[in-house]
Amino acid sequence: MAGRGERIADWADGRTGIHRLARSNLRKIFPDHWSFMLGEICLYSFVVIILTGVWLTLFFKPSMTEVVYDGSYVPLNGQRVSEAFDSTMRISFEVRGGLLIRQIHHWAALVFVAAMFVHMMRVFFTGAFRKPREVNWLFGFGLLFLGMLDGFFGYSLPDDLLSGTGIRFIEGVILSVPVVGTYLQMFLFGGEFPGTDIVPRFYSLHVLLIPGIMLGLLVAHLILVFFHKHTQFAGPGRSERNVVGAPLMPVYLAKAGGFFFLVFGVIAAVAAVASINPIWAFGPYRPDQVSTGAQPDWYMGFAEGLIRVMPGWEINVWGHTLALGVLIPFLLFPTILGAIAVYPFVEGWITRDRREHHLLDRPRNVPVRTALGAAWISLYLVTLVGGGNDLFATHLHLSLNAITWTVRIGFFAVPVLVFEITRRWCLGLQRRDRALVLHGRETGRIKKLPHGEYVEIHEPLPAERLHTLTAHEQPEPPAAEDRSLRARLARAYFGEGGQVRKATEREYAAALASGHEGDGQ
């Protein structure tokens, strides 16, 4: 007779098919490489956000109704504050463990966005976005964008002076939209700023709508990861048709479980020792006050930097005043982010590549793509400096105007410079790889030739190393006669400025016959 547990399992399997589903997926192979753990950090930090966020909803009151504060923080006693601010203060000072949970929630949000950013850059630089993963790339971009947006909403909920300044900033951006800006502002705030509805509305968006969409995107993202074979770096025994690694059950699940607690522990440790968003230091929001040194979370800093360094231009068109100093940065913000989303389709159009790719590129072997990614990151960092120009000026004792003009010039000059340096760097690494393949590894042993010349003896590379250095494909650029835009871009990708020809089998055989002696150049 079957035991009770087995009967329950048989009953569930007969109605849900869990056993068949698990049997086909729990033995799925995952490659073992440290960079794949970046995606896991995203997942685990999101779980931490959900867990701590649910706990915080039990004590937070999303209301802008004014009350008189009489809590444990004596300097604010007697102050008129909103219920949102009052409940956040009580969570921080009166609920057991409340401040720690608040800080874990906030730090986990920062780690989540940072991990998504780094994870997407790993996918970008290795070409993991290529067919059949373009849709999954869009899911990842959607998670990044919604994570930034939801972070802003959550940051604004305490209704303190710092977050209120940020909301005021967003109100000015919305008002810069031609014709419909005032209508959008009234729709969002429910009246004149700050109104009485902004915190309840942000609360609904922060805890219901956006997390629900993100959870759906996350599930779809993981389903596609399972559906497609996992990407892997080239190596002996690895091809486009297989995956070399460890099975999901029990090896990968054991590692993943331990890594989850490691991520959770690190976030908790940081939250325990590093204060973040101390609202009692700023006090409640007042429309006539601005907190000194107000800065958003890092991932929104580049958006503020765009507006801070943009000249305050205004023009009048048909009786309407266009605040270009705000409108242009407002349009640049989604453009800079959107460049990430559309890149896989742009590269696919340029390369005319319709094949499935499961092997990853080494960034050095695709210099133009790597240079474009580095240029994008440099643009992000330049505008991030612009978003904190006042802090750089006060802490480094520099002129605010000098920093602003440096950022303005750097916005155009730095990405171009970084692009060229990165491209040449990648080409140099390719030449080094070619020399290693043809001339082998330097041994440090010196040999005197019959005619008196001293040369260093080289020895052939191991087969595994040779495979790594020569496994990448090198498409042929279109003929010079083709003058179309696509052909010219393809030549920029695959021409002499885009790749160094790897050693052929004939060249390697000739070098091997010569005994790998020479200067290695």
Short mmCIF file of C-alpha atoms in Angstrom, two decimals, residues 2 14 24 41 62 80 84 103 134 144 158 178 224 227 241 259 262 288 290 300 346 365 412 451 459 473 481 493 510:
data_model
loop_
_atom_site.label_atom_id
_atom_site.label_comp_id
_atom_site.label_asym_id
_atom_site.label_seq_id
_atom_site.Cartn_x
_atom_site.Cartn_y
_atom_site.Cartn_z
CA ALA A 2 1.24 3.47 -0.88
CA GLY A 14 -3.15 13.28 -11.77
CA SER A 24 11.32 17.27 -17.94
CA ILE A 41 21.07 38.85 -7.88
CA PRO A 62 -0.86 56.32 2.40
CA ARG A 80 2.02 69.33 11.47
CA ALA A 84 2.23 59.19 5.42
CA GLN A 103 16.43 50.22 5.05
CA GLU A 134 15.29 39.56 -28.66
CA LEU A 144 14.73 47.86 -15.75
CA PRO A 158 7.18 59.13 3.00
CA PRO A 178 3.49 71.48 -24.93
CA LEU A 224 11.82 32.07 -22.01
CA PHE A 227 12.40 27.53 -23.21
CA ARG A 241 23.33 22.63 -30.14
CA PHE A 259 23.33 32.35 -3.04
CA LEU A 262 24.08 35.31 0.73
CA ASP A 288 7.94 76.70 0.11
CA VAL A 290 13.80 72.87 -0.61
CA MET A 300 17.52 58.71 -11.62
CA VAL A 346 19.39 47.46 -35.22
CA ASN A 365 35.87 40.10 -30.79
CA PHE A 412 29.19 65.28 -26.70
CA HIS A 451 74.45 33.78 -36.38
CA GLU A 459 55.68 27.02 -26.86
CA GLU A 473 33.01 33.78 -36.27
CA GLU A 481 30.48 48.63 -54.56
CA TYR A 493 31.25 46.43 -38.05
CA ALA A 510 53.26 27.14 -40.71
#
